[in-house]
Amino acid sequence: MKAEHIAKRFGDVEVLRGVSLQVGRGDLVSIIGPSGCGKSTFLRCLNCLEIPDHGSITAMGVRIERAGGRWTRADDHAAHRLRSHVGMVFQSFNLFAHLSVLDNIVLAPRVVKGEPAQIAREQAMILLEKVGLADVARRYPATLSGGQQQRAAIARALAMRPEIMLYDEPTSALDPIVAEEVLAVMRTLDEEGMTQIVVTHDMRFAQQASDTVIYMDGGQIIESGPPDMLCVNPTDERTRRFLRTVL
């Protein structure tokens, strides 16, 4: 996945200022930085949940390029194709409360891809086994712990067979023990070769699991590098100051 010179403004506030990023196939990239620095907006731009004002995004052969102007129907079609390759997991789970865990996962393959019900359910059970939730497939989200709900959300995203997974603070609403259940699933996906981009405040995960850590501040990428470099010996004073507050 490649993003070039992504800019985004909300009214008078310039949230992203020409952010560029290239992620190799199978890499796990963690994006860290203070609250309000543009991390989540950038992640949402990568999936076209927020439409960049300027810049381009390329993923799995799909390219979206913006230079101002209107968002067209052709742009909509390109964004739809891009999203078919890119899964998204949110901080707030966003599971449908009136559906069982199994039905939450079956819904998108049935509606969006038109998969036969039996095949969709069989694949959903395989995914629930992968994330350790096969035994709660018939339960409703409200009866699950936060960690179980987030793992179900990951399984739901995987049901669309994405090549790239994006996570927006997937463990920030969870206590450390429960969060580890979710992080273990992400580590397993990394071992299987899934490309993953994670906005996170979990510095232990960023240090231990990432191929690359990116530090953002003020709507820009300040520096990036392997975790044993960026988290131990960053070159920019802003990065050093941030790390002193979180480590």
mmCIF file of C-alpha atoms in Angstrom:
data_model
loop_
_atom_site.group_PDB
_atom_site.id
_atom_site.type_symbol
_atom_site.label_atom_id
_atom_site.label_comp_id
_atom_site.label_asym_id
_atom_site.label_seq_id
_atom_site.Cartn_x
_atom_site.Cartn_y
_atom_site.Cartn_z
ATOM 1 C CA MET A 1 0.000 0.000 0.000
ATOM 2 C CA LYS A 2 1.265 3.455 -0.894
ATOM 3 C CA ALA A 3 0.024 6.893 0.131
ATOM 4 C CA GLU A 4 1.552 10.028 -1.360
ATOM 5 C CA HIS A 5 1.207 13.607 -0.104
ATOM 6 C CA ILE A 6 -2.131 13.067 1.638
ATOM 7 C CA ALA A 7 -3.681 16.340 2.789
ATOM 8 C CA LYS A 8 -6.933 16.766 4.683
ATOM 9 C CA ARG A 9 -8.623 19.828 6.124
ATOM 10 C CA PHE A 10 -11.740 20.144 8.259
ATOM 11 C CA GLY A 11 -12.863 23.753 7.903
ATOM 12 C CA ASP A 12 -9.956 25.956 8.940
ATOM 13 C CA VAL A 13 -8.080 23.083 10.605
ATOM 14 C CA GLU A 14 -5.364 21.424 8.538
ATOM 15 C CA VAL A 15 -5.350 17.879 9.924
ATOM 16 C CA LEU A 16 -2.976 16.183 7.457
ATOM 17 C CA ARG A 17 -0.121 18.020 5.757
ATOM 18 C CA GLY A 18 1.228 15.996 2.879
ATOM 19 C CA VAL A 19 1.611 12.583 4.552
ATOM 20 C CA SER A 20 3.377 9.897 2.502
ATOM 21 C CA LEU A 21 3.785 6.241 3.443
ATOM 22 C CA GLN A 22 4.710 3.000 1.722
ATOM 23 C CA VAL A 23 3.982 -0.362 3.358
ATOM 24 C CA GLY A 24 5.399 -3.574 1.950
ATOM 25 C CA ARG A 25 3.381 -6.741 1.536
ATOM 26 C CA GLY A 26 3.270 -8.664 4.812
ATOM 27 C CA ASP A 27 4.605 -5.779 6.915
ATOM 28 C CA LEU A 28 3.133 -4.709 10.238
ATOM 29 C CA VAL A 29 3.391 -0.934 10.692
ATOM 30 C CA SER A 30 2.465 0.867 13.915
ATOM 31 C CA ILE A 31 1.609 4.568 13.870
ATOM 32 C CA ILE A 32 2.135 6.364 17.175
ATOM 33 C CA GLY A 33 1.838 9.964 18.267
ATOM 34 C CA PRO A 34 -0.084 12.317 20.565
ATOM 35 C CA SER A 35 -3.857 12.561 20.479
ATOM 36 C CA GLY A 36 -5.105 14.890 17.768
ATOM 37 C CA CYS A 37 -2.009 14.560 15.587
ATOM 38 C CA GLY A 38 -3.918 13.116 12.598
ATOM 39 C CA LYS A 39 -3.226 9.385 13.021
ATOM 40 C CA SER A 40 -6.840 8.213 12.856
ATOM 41 C CA THR A 41 -7.744 10.641 10.066
ATOM 42 C CA PHE A 42 -4.827 9.345 8.013
ATOM 43 C CA LEU A 43 -5.906 5.739 8.610
ATOM 44 C CA ARG A 44 -9.466 6.555 7.547
ATOM 45 C CA CYS A 45 -8.132 8.235 4.412
ATOM 46 C CA LEU A 46 -6.314 5.025 3.500
ATOM 47 C CA ASN A 47 -9.694 3.284 3.334
ATOM 48 C CA CYS A 48 -11.495 6.312 1.848
ATOM 49 C CA LEU A 49 -13.756 6.569 4.883
ATOM 50 C CA GLU A 50 -12.452 10.128 4.876
ATOM 51 C CA ILE A 51 -11.857 11.598 1.426
ATOM 52 C CA PRO A 52 -8.425 13.256 1.120
ATOM 53 C CA ASP A 53 -8.355 16.776 -0.281
ATOM 54 C CA HIS A 54 -5.084 16.106 -2.096
ATOM 55 C CA GLY A 55 -2.754 13.171 -2.692
ATOM 56 C CA SER A 56 -3.017 9.612 -3.919
ATOM 57 C CA ILE A 57 -3.595 6.161 -2.455
ATOM 58 C CA THR A 58 -2.619 2.940 -4.222
ATOM 59 C CA ALA A 59 -3.452 -0.551 -2.968
ATOM 60 C CA MET A 60 -3.589 -3.882 -4.786
ATOM 61 C CA GLY A 61 -3.610 -2.205 -8.197
ATOM 62 C CA VAL A 62 -6.317 0.340 -7.312
ATOM 63 C CA ARG A 63 -5.277 4.007 -7.397
ATOM 64 C CA ILE A 64 -7.224 6.988 -6.112
ATOM 65 C CA GLU A 65 -5.826 10.416 -6.889
ATOM 66 C CA ARG A 66 -7.106 13.716 -5.531
ATOM 67 C CA ALA A 67 -6.184 17.246 -6.539
ATOM 68 C CA GLY A 68 -9.144 19.098 -5.101
ATOM 69 C CA GLY A 69 -12.380 19.340 -7.024
ATOM 70 C CA ARG A 70 -15.521 17.228 -6.778
ATOM 71 C CA TRP A 71 -15.637 13.604 -5.680
ATOM 72 C CA THR A 72 -17.094 11.841 -8.711
ATOM 73 C CA ARG A 73 -18.978 8.617 -9.336
ATOM 74 C CA ALA A 74 -15.771 7.183 -10.824
ATOM 75 C CA ASP A 75 -14.029 8.023 -7.534
ATOM 76 C CA ASP A 76 -16.806 6.177 -5.691
ATOM 77 C CA HIS A 77 -16.258 3.077 -7.811
ATOM 78 C CA ALA A 78 -12.484 3.222 -7.235
ATOM 79 C CA ALA A 79 -13.008 3.608 -3.474
ATOM 80 C CA HIS A 80 -15.333 0.589 -3.490
ATOM 81 C CA ARG A 81 -12.699 -1.493 -5.286
ATOM 82 C CA LEU A 82 -10.038 -0.350 -2.830
ATOM 83 C CA ARG A 83 -12.192 -1.255 0.180
ATOM 84 C CA SER A 84 -12.657 -4.763 -1.226
ATOM 85 C CA HIS A 85 -8.940 -5.269 -0.540
ATOM 86 C CA VAL A 86 -8.712 -3.386 2.765
ATOM 87 C CA GLY A 87 -10.347 -4.436 6.049
ATOM 88 C CA MET A 88 -10.923 -2.000 8.908
ATOM 89 C CA VAL A 89 -11.221 -2.597 12.662
ATOM 90 C CA PHE A 90 -12.371 0.238 14.916
ATOM 91 C CA GLN A 91 -11.867 1.069 18.567
ATOM 92 C CA SER A 92 -15.598 0.771 19.298
ATOM 93 C CA PHE A 93 -16.130 -2.712 17.751
ATOM 94 C CA ASN A 94 -19.272 -1.601 15.791
ATOM 95 C CA LEU A 95 -20.876 -5.039 15.926
ATOM 96 C CA PHE A 96 -24.617 -5.272 15.208
ATOM 97 C CA ALA A 97 -26.201 -5.796 18.633
ATOM 98 C CA HIS A 98 -29.285 -7.588 17.257
ATOM 99 C CA LEU A 99 -27.221 -10.242 15.440
ATOM 100 C CA SER A 100 -25.312 -13.167 16.891
ATOM 101 C CA VAL A 101 -21.540 -13.214 16.570
ATOM 102 C CA LEU A 102 -21.821 -15.708 13.722
ATOM 103 C CA ASP A 103 -24.433 -13.630 11.871
ATOM 104 C CA ASN A 104 -22.318 -10.491 12.273
ATOM 105 C CA ILE A 105 -19.527 -12.227 10.385
ATOM 106 C CA VAL A 106 -21.749 -13.848 7.751
ATOM 107 C CA LEU A 107 -23.590 -10.616 6.863
ATOM 108 C CA ALA A 108 -21.048 -8.839 4.623
ATOM 109 C CA PRO A 109 -20.008 -11.875 2.534
ATOM 110 C CA ARG A 110 -23.696 -12.650 1.937
ATOM 111 C CA VAL A 111 -24.805 -9.076 1.130
ATOM 112 C CA VAL A 112 -21.721 -7.632 -0.554
ATOM 113 C CA LYS A 113 -20.232 -10.684 -2.248
ATOM 114 C CA GLY A 114 -23.376 -12.757 -2.665
ATOM 115 C CA GLU A 115 -21.850 -15.882 -1.127
ATOM 116 C CA PRO A 116 -24.215 -18.813 -0.527
ATOM 117 C CA ALA A 117 -25.355 -18.965 3.092
ATOM 118 C CA GLN A 118 -23.785 -22.343 3.829
ATOM 119 C CA ILE A 119 -20.373 -21.372 2.456
ATOM 120 C CA ALA A 120 -20.438 -18.039 4.305
ATOM 121 C CA ARG A 121 -21.290 -19.765 7.590
ATOM 122 C CA GLU A 122 -18.586 -22.399 7.147
ATOM 123 C CA GLN A 123 -15.984 -19.712 6.460
ATOM 124 C CA ALA A 124 -17.239 -17.676 9.416
ATOM 125 C CA MET A 125 -16.774 -20.631 11.763
ATOM 126 C CA ILE A 126 -13.221 -21.113 10.475
ATOM 127 C CA LEU A 127 -12.498 -17.474 11.268
ATOM 128 C CA LEU A 128 -14.100 -17.719 14.698
ATOM 129 C CA GLU A 129 -11.879 -20.703 15.401
ATOM 130 C CA LYS A 130 -8.868 -18.632 14.310
ATOM 131 C CA VAL A 131 -9.664 -15.842 16.775
ATOM 132 C CA GLY A 132 -10.663 -18.222 19.569
ATOM 133 C CA LEU A 133 -14.409 -17.566 19.533
ATOM 134 C CA ALA A 134 -15.943 -20.688 18.008
ATOM 135 C CA ASP A 135 -17.621 -21.523 21.317
ATOM 136 C CA VAL A 136 -19.507 -18.182 21.443
ATOM 137 C CA ALA A 137 -20.700 -18.112 17.823
ATOM 138 C CA ARG A 138 -24.387 -18.163 18.807
ATOM 139 C CA ARG A 139 -24.131 -15.503 21.482
ATOM 140 C CA TYR A 140 -24.899 -11.800 21.082
ATOM 141 C CA PRO A 141 -22.242 -9.065 21.333
ATOM 142 C CA ALA A 142 -23.612 -7.648 24.596
ATOM 143 C CA THR A 143 -22.856 -10.956 26.345
ATOM 144 C CA LEU A 144 -19.157 -10.883 25.369
ATOM 145 C CA SER A 145 -16.183 -9.220 26.994
ATOM 146 C CA GLY A 146 -14.558 -6.276 25.261
ATOM 147 C CA GLY A 147 -11.689 -8.456 24.088
ATOM 148 C CA GLN A 148 -14.094 -11.024 22.652
ATOM 149 C CA GLN A 149 -16.052 -8.299 20.852
ATOM 150 C CA GLN A 150 -12.879 -6.894 19.300
ATOM 151 C CA ARG A 151 -11.758 -10.345 18.162
ATOM 152 C CA ALA A 152 -15.209 -10.825 16.625
ATOM 153 C CA ALA A 153 -14.752 -7.486 14.832
ATOM 154 C CA ILE A 154 -11.432 -8.727 13.437
ATOM 155 C CA ALA A 155 -13.086 -11.940 12.250
ATOM 156 C CA ARG A 156 -15.826 -9.886 10.593
ATOM 157 C CA ALA A 157 -13.239 -7.828 8.702
ATOM 158 C CA LEU A 158 -11.354 -10.982 7.677
ATOM 159 C CA ALA A 159 -14.567 -12.501 6.304
ATOM 160 C CA MET A 160 -14.228 -10.210 3.286
ATOM 161 C CA ARG A 161 -10.797 -11.755 2.591
ATOM 162 C CA PRO A 162 -8.817 -8.492 2.593
ATOM 163 C CA GLU A 163 -5.133 -8.375 1.700
ATOM 164 C CA ILE A 164 -4.583 -5.398 4.040
ATOM 165 C CA MET A 165 -5.924 -4.773 7.545
ATOM 166 C CA LEU A 166 -6.223 -1.348 9.192
ATOM 167 C CA TYR A 167 -6.777 -0.946 12.946
ATOM 168 C CA ASP A 168 -7.737 2.285 14.695
ATOM 169 C CA GLU A 169 -6.737 2.008 18.361
ATOM 170 C CA PRO A 170 -8.003 -1.593 18.592
ATOM 171 C CA THR A 171 -7.084 -2.050 22.264
ATOM 172 C CA SER A 172 -7.470 1.426 23.774
ATOM 173 C CA ALA A 173 -10.867 0.586 25.320
ATOM 174 C CA LEU A 174 -9.555 -2.655 26.853
ATOM 175 C CA ASP A 175 -7.625 -3.421 30.001
ATOM 176 C CA PRO A 176 -4.083 -4.790 29.424
ATOM 177 C CA ILE A 177 -4.933 -8.451 30.033
ATOM 178 C CA VAL A 178 -7.932 -8.414 27.689
ATOM 179 C CA ALA A 179 -5.999 -6.341 25.136
ATOM 180 C CA GLU A 180 -3.405 -9.085 24.913
ATOM 181 C CA GLU A 181 -6.069 -11.440 23.492
ATOM 182 C CA VAL A 182 -6.578 -9.040 20.581
ATOM 183 C CA LEU A 183 -2.873 -8.391 20.054
ATOM 184 C CA ALA A 184 -2.232 -12.144 19.926
ATOM 185 C CA VAL A 185 -4.634 -12.426 16.975
ATOM 186 C CA MET A 186 -2.805 -9.590 15.199
ATOM 187 C CA ARG A 187 0.541 -11.294 15.786
ATOM 188 C CA THR A 188 -0.864 -14.501 14.291
ATOM 189 C CA LEU A 189 -2.026 -12.614 11.200
ATOM 190 C CA ASP A 190 1.437 -11.081 10.924
ATOM 191 C CA GLU A 191 3.005 -14.557 10.998
ATOM 192 C CA GLU A 192 0.599 -15.581 8.217
ATOM 193 C CA GLY A 193 1.786 -12.680 6.047
ATOM 194 C CA MET A 194 -1.123 -10.248 6.403
ATOM 195 C CA THR A 195 -0.235 -6.598 5.725
ATOM 196 C CA GLN A 196 -1.344 -4.575 8.761
ATOM 197 C CA ILE A 197 -1.319 -0.880 9.684
ATOM 198 C CA VAL A 198 -2.113 -0.120 13.317
ATOM 199 C CA VAL A 199 -2.788 3.223 14.981
ATOM 200 C CA THR A 200 -1.947 2.475 18.595
ATOM 201 C CA HIS A 201 -0.950 3.828 21.984
ATOM 202 C CA ASP A 202 0.281 0.370 23.025
ATOM 203 C CA MET A 203 4.015 0.975 22.909
ATOM 204 C CA ARG A 204 4.859 -2.553 24.020
ATOM 205 C CA PHE A 205 3.039 -3.959 20.989
ATOM 206 C CA ALA A 206 4.572 -1.337 18.700
ATOM 207 C CA GLN A 207 8.061 -2.255 19.906
ATOM 208 C CA GLN A 208 7.664 -6.030 19.939
ATOM 209 C CA ALA A 209 5.467 -6.741 16.907
ATOM 210 C CA SER A 210 6.117 -4.014 14.325
ATOM 211 C CA ASP A 211 8.386 -4.112 11.327
ATOM 212 C CA THR A 212 8.216 -0.303 11.232
ATOM 213 C CA VAL A 213 7.088 2.323 13.743
ATOM 214 C CA ILE A 214 5.966 5.736 12.502
ATOM 215 C CA TYR A 215 5.787 8.807 14.723
ATOM 216 C CA MET A 216 3.241 11.462 13.695
ATOM 217 C CA ASP A 217 2.797 14.951 15.092
ATOM 218 C CA GLY A 218 1.017 18.024 13.771
ATOM 219 C CA GLY A 219 -0.460 16.205 10.790
ATOM 220 C CA GLN A 220 2.926 15.020 9.522
ATOM 221 C CA ILE A 221 5.164 11.976 9.752
ATOM 222 C CA ILE A 222 8.105 13.172 11.806
ATOM 223 C CA GLU A 223 10.209 10.028 11.510
ATOM 224 C CA SER A 224 9.935 6.285 10.987
ATOM 225 C CA GLY A 225 12.112 3.229 11.308
ATOM 226 C CA PRO A 226 12.517 -0.206 12.887
ATOM 227 C CA PRO A 227 11.244 -0.270 16.474
ATOM 228 C CA ASP A 228 14.672 -0.959 17.946
ATOM 229 C CA MET A 229 15.825 2.293 16.341
ATOM 230 C CA LEU A 230 12.864 4.647 16.600
ATOM 231 C CA CYS A 231 11.730 3.589 20.079
ATOM 232 C CA VAL A 232 15.246 3.442 21.540
ATOM 233 C CA ASN A 233 17.222 6.132 19.728
ATOM 234 C CA PRO A 234 14.925 8.507 17.797
ATOM 235 C CA THR A 235 16.549 11.373 15.925
ATOM 236 C CA ASP A 236 13.888 14.064 16.377
ATOM 237 C CA GLU A 237 13.366 15.858 19.679
ATOM 238 C CA ARG A 238 9.570 15.682 19.259
ATOM 239 C CA THR A 239 9.751 11.899 19.098
ATOM 240 C CA ARG A 240 12.068 11.749 22.093
ATOM 241 C CA ARG A 241 9.742 13.999 24.093
ATOM 242 C CA PHE A 242 6.705 11.862 23.235
ATOM 243 C CA LEU A 243 8.452 8.602 24.093
ATOM 244 C CA ARG A 244 9.555 9.988 27.463
ATOM 245 C CA THR A 245 5.887 10.482 28.354
ATOM 246 C CA VAL A 246 4.696 6.999 27.324
ATOM 247 C CA LEU A 247 7.579 4.634 28.095
#
